[in-house]
XYZ file of C-alpha atoms in Angstrom:
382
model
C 89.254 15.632 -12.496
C 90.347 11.932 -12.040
C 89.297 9.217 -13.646
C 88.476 5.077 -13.317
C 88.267 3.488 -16.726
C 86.162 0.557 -15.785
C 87.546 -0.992 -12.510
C 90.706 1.134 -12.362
C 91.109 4.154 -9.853
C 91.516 7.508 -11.835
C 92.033 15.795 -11.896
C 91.005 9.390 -39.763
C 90.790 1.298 -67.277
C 90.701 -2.332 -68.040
C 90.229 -2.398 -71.983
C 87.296 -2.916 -73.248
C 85.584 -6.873 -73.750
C 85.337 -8.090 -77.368
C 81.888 -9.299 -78.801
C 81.313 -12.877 -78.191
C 80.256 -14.981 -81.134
C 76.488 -16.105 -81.697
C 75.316 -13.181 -79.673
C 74.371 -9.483 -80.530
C 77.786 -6.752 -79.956
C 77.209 -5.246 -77.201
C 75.296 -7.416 -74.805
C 78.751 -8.907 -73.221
C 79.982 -5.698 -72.919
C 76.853 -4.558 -71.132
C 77.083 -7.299 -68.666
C 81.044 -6.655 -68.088
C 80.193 -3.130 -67.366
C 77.539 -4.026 -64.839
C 80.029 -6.411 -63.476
C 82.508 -3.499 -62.681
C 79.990 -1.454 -61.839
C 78.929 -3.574 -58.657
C 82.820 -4.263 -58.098
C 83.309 -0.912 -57.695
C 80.114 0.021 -55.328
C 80.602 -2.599 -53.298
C 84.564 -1.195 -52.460
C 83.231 2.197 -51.974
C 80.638 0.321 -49.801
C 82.852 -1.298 -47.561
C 85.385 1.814 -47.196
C 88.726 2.062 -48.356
C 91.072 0.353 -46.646
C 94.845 1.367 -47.881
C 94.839 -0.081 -51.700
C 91.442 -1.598 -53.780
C 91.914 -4.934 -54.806
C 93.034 -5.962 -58.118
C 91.046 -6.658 -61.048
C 92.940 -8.077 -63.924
C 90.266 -8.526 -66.734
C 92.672 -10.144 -69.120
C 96.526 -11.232 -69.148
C 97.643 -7.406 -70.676
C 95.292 -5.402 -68.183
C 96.237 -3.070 -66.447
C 96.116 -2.505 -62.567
C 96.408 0.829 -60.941
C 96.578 1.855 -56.319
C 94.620 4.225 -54.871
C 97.167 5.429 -51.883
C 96.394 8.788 -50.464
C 99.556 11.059 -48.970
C 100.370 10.414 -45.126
C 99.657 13.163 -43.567
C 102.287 15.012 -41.809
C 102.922 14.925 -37.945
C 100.725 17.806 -35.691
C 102.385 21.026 -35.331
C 102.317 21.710 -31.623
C 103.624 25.168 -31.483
C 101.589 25.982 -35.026
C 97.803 24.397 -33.199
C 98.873 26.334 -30.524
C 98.380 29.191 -31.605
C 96.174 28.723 -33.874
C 93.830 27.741 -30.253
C 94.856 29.252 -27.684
C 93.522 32.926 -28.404
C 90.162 32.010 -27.928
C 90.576 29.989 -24.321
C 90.170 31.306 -20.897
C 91.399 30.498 -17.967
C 88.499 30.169 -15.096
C 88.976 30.208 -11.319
C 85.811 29.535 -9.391
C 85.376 30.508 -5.483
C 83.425 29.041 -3.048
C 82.034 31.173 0.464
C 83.326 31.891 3.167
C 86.989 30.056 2.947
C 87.290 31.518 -1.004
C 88.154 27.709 -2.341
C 87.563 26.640 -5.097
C 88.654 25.221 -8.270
C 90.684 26.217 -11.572
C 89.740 25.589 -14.877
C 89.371 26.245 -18.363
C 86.792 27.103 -21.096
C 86.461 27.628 -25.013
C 85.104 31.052 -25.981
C 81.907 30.354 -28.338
C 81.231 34.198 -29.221
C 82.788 37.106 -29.633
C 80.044 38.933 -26.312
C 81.491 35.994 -24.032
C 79.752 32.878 -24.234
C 81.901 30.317 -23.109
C 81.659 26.040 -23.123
C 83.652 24.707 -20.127
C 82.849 20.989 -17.753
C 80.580 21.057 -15.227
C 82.734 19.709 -12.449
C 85.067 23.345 -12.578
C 82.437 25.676 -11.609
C 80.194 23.041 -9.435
C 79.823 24.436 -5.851
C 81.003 28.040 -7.038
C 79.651 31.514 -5.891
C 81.849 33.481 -7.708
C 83.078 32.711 -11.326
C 86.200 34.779 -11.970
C 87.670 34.459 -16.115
C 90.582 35.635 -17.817
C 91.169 35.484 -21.444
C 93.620 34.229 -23.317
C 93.619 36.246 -26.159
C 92.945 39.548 -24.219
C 94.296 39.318 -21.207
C 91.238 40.856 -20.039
C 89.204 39.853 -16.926
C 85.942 39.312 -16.410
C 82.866 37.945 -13.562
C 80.844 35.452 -14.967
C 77.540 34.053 -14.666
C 76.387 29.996 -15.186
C 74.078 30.134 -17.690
C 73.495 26.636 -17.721
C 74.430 23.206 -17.523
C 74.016 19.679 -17.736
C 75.621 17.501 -14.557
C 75.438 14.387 -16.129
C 76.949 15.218 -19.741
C 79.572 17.425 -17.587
C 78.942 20.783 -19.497
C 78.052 23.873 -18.876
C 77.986 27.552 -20.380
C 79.098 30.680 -18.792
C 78.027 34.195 -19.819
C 80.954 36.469 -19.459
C 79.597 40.076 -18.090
C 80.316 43.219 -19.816
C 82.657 41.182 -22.849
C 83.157 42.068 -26.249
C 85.214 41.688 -29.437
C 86.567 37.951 -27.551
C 88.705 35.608 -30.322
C 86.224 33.065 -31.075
C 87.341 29.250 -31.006
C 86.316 27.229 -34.304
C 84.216 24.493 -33.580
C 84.727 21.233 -35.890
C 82.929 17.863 -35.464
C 83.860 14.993 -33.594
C 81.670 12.289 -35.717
C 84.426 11.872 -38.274
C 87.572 11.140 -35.588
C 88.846 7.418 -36.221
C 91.503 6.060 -33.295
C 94.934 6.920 -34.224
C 93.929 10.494 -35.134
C 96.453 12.729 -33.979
C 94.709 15.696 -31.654
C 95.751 18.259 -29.033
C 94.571 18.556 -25.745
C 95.113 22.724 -24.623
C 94.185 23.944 -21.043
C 95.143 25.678 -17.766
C 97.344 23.036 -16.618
C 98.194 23.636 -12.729
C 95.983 26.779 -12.874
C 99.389 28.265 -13.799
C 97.453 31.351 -16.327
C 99.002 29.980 -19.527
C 97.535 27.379 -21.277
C 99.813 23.998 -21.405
C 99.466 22.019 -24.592
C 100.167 17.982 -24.864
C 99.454 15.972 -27.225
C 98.749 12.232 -28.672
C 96.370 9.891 -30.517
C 93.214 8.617 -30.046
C 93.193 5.487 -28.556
C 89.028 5.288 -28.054
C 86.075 6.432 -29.051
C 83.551 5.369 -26.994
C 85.503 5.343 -23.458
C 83.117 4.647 -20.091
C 84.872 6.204 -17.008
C 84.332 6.709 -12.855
C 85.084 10.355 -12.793
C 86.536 11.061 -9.389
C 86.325 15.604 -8.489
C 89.186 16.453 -6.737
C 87.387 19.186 -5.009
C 84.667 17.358 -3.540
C 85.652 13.709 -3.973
C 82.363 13.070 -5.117
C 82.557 10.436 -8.704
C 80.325 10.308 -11.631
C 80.084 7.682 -14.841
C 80.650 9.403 -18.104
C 80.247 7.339 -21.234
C 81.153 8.222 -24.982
C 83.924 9.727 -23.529
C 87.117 10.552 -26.460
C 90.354 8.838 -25.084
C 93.627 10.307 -25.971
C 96.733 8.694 -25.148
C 97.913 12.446 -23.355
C 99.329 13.325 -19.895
C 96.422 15.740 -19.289
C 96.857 17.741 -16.400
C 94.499 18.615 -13.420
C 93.497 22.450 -14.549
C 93.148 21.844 -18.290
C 89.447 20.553 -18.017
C 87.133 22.905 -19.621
C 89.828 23.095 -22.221
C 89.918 21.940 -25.772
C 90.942 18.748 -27.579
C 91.649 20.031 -30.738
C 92.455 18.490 -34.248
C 95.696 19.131 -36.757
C 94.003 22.175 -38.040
C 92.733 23.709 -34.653
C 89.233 22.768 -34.849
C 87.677 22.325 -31.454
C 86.750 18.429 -31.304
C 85.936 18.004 -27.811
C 86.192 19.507 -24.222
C 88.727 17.860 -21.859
C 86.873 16.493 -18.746
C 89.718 13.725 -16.928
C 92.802 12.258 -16.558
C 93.612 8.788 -15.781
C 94.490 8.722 -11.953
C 97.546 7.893 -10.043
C 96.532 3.644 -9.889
C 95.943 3.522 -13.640
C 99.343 5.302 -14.107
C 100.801 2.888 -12.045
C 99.778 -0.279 -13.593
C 101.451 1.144 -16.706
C 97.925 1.801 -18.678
C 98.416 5.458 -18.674
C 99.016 8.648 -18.851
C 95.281 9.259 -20.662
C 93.278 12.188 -20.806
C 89.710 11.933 -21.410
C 87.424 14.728 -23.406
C 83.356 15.000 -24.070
C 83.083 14.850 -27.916
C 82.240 18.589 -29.112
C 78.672 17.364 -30.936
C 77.838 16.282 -27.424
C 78.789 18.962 -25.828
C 76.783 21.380 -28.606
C 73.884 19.778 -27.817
C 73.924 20.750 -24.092
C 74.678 24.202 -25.546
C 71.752 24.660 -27.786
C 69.516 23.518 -25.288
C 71.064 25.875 -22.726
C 69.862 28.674 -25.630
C 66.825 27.877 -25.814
C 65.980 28.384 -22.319
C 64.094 25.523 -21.681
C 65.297 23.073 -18.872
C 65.152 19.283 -18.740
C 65.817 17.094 -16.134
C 69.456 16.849 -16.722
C 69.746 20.561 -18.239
C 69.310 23.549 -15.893
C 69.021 26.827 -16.986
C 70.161 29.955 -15.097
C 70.602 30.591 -11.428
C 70.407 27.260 -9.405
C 67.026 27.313 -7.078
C 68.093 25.742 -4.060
C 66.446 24.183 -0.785
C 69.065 24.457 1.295
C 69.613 21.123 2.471
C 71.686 18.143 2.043
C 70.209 14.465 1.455
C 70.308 11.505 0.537
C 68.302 8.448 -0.529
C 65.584 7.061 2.004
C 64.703 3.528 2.526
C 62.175 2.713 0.819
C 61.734 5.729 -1.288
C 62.000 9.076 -0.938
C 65.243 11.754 -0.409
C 66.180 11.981 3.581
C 67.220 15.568 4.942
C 70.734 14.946 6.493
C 71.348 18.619 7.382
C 68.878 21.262 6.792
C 71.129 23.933 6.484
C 70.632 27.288 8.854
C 69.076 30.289 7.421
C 68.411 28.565 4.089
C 64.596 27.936 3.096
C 63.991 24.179 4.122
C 65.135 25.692 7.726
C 63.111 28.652 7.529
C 60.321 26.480 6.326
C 60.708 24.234 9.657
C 62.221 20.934 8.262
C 64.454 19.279 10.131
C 67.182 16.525 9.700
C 65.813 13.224 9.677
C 62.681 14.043 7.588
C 62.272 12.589 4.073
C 60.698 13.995 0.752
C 57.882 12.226 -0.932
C 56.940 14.439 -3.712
C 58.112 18.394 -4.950
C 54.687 19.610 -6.488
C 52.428 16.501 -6.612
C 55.688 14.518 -8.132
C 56.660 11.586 -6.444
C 60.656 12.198 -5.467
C 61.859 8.581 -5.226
C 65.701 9.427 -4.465
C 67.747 12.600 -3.751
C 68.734 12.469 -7.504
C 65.175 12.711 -8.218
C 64.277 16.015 -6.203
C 67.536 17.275 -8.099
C 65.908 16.649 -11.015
C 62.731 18.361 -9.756
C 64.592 21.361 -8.632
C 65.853 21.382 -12.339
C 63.314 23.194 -13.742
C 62.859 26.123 -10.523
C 64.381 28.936 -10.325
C 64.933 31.287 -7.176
C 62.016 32.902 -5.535
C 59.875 29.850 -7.226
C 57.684 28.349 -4.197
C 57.535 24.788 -4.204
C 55.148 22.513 -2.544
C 56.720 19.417 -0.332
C 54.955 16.409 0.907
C 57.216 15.432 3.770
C 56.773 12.489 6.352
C 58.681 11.890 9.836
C 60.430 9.008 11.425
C 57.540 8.766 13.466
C 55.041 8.007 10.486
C 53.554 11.507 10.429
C 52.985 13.342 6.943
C 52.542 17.240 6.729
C 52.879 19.275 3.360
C 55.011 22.292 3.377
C 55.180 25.483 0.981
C 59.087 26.603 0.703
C 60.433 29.843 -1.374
C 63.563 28.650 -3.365
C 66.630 30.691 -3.122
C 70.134 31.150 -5.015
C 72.640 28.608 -4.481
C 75.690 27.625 -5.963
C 74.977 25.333 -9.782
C 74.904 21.735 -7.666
């Protein structure tokens, strides 16, 4: 996936005080030590920030540097293959023509659940994976995912015994971090593995799918200063020790390149992306998370004027065609809720799942209104 990044076109002992005269022993020292004591919360307070300042308490004192060890550069070859074991390589088909779109994903058990973006298995009928580790093959199933967040989770049929990936946190990262992005780069099979710093930590991008053309806005985005390469989403960014810190979504696109602010890569922080996961286990859908097989209509819309999600094609065979709507119509509410926009009866659809029967309130260009009853069917995750 491509990317825009905002307006540009986008695949971490003084010595003690002596008494003071005319006052108990003791008291002075008292208030000296409270004196260091707040001294020293308020620079663990404020962070460290390469050496604490210096405290002489008298002409003889002593002053001491806290400097911690610089921390060798990444091992490529070493994260490697530390990584790499537990990542798949994911091709995803679409009927009747059999295009479709190469990817990557991060094995999350040892039975086959795997973390991948959105945007590689989007459209898809068939879900085809091959692991890493194994070099066995599998057909996979979408379990669920969240569009907007560009995540989803695929259940891998009939695995077992899979290398699983070790998932770290991406809430202590700090720009200048050194990390790893790993992935199916060119849909070649074997995992390509580049690497760089973070240069951001809270990057908003246009997302532009290569597949479809279609763009999306992803915020919180990790930015890595990394020529990522069109087949490594799904992938992991990894950290020095292999931990997965986030899944690789984009790249910075051919105009950003240009201009001389690239190459990027851009990756959805892994506590993000968790989040989508554990909601995708617990089975319950929201309006941005689906859950199993997409329910589907059959149609393609868009948004009406002034409300409402206009049928451009109801397409043959499908339900809405079956059901007798026809291009041209728009949808004012999907059970007794109002559908405002197309992205709203998405959202509606959301929580269906095949064979559900939903109830449309529909009206015509020529001011007529009619409710219809449709029976959902399978259809590719949307």
């Amino acid at each position: 996936m491509d990317s825009d990044t905002r307006g540009v076109d986008p695949a971490g002992g003084a010595t003690g005080p002596y008494p003071v005269r005319g006052r108990r022993p003791g008291r002075g020292g008292r208030t000296l030590a409270l004196v260091v004591a707040a001294v020293l919360g308020i620079t663990g307070f404020l962070g460290y920030r390469g050496e604490l300042p210096r405290w002489p308490f008298r002409d003889d004192a002593t002053t001491a540097e806290l400097a911690g060890p610089s921390l060798p550069p990444l091992d490529v070859d070493l994260v490697s293959r530390v990584a790499e074991p537990a990542l798949v390589n994911i091709t995803a088909g679409i009927r009747p023509y059999g295009l479709g779109a190469a990817g990557s994903g991060i094995v999350l058990t040892a039975e086959g659940e795997v973390l991948t973006s959105h945007h590689v298995i989007k459209g898809a009928d068939t879900v085809t994976v091959s692991d890493v580790g194994t070099g066995a093959t599998y057909t996979a199933t979408v379990a669920g995912y969240d569009s907007g967040a560009d995540i989803a989770v695929l259940d891998l049929n009939g695995a077992g015994g899979l290398p699983v990936a070790h998932i770290g946190n991406s809430a202590p990262l700090h720009l200048g971090d050194a990390v790893l992005a790993i992935g199916n780069a060119g849909g070649t099979g074997s995992p390509t593995a580049v690497g760089g710093p973070i240069t951001n930590l809270d990057s908003a991008i246009v997302a532009r799918n290569a597949a479809d053309l279609s763009r999306k806005s992803l915020h919180g985005m990790i930015e890595v200063a990394a020529a990522v390469a069109a087949g490594q989403s799904g992938g992991a960014l990894v950290d020095r020790y292999g931990s997965v810190i986030g899944v690789i979504t984009a790249a910075s696109g051919d105009m950003q390149k240009a201009t001389g602010k690239g190459p990027n890569g851009y990756a959805v922080p892994i506590d993000t992306a968790m989040n989508v996961v554990r909601q995708i286990r617990s089975g319950t859908p929201t309006d941005t998370v689906h859950i199993g097989p997409t329910a589907t209509l059959g149609i393609l819309t868009s948004d009406a004027q002034p409300a409402g999600a206009r049928i451009d094609v109801s397409i043959y065979g499908l339900p809405a065609y079956e059901a007798g709507l026809t291009d041209g119509e728009v949808i004012t509410a999907l059970d007794d809720r109002p559908v405002t926009s197309s992205q709203m009866l998405k959202a509606a659809l959301n929580a269906h799942r095949p064979d559900d029967v939903v109830r449309l309130e529909v009206s015509d260009p020529n001011g007529g209104h009619r409710t219809v009853n449709v029976t959902l069917t399978v259809g590719p995750p949307n």
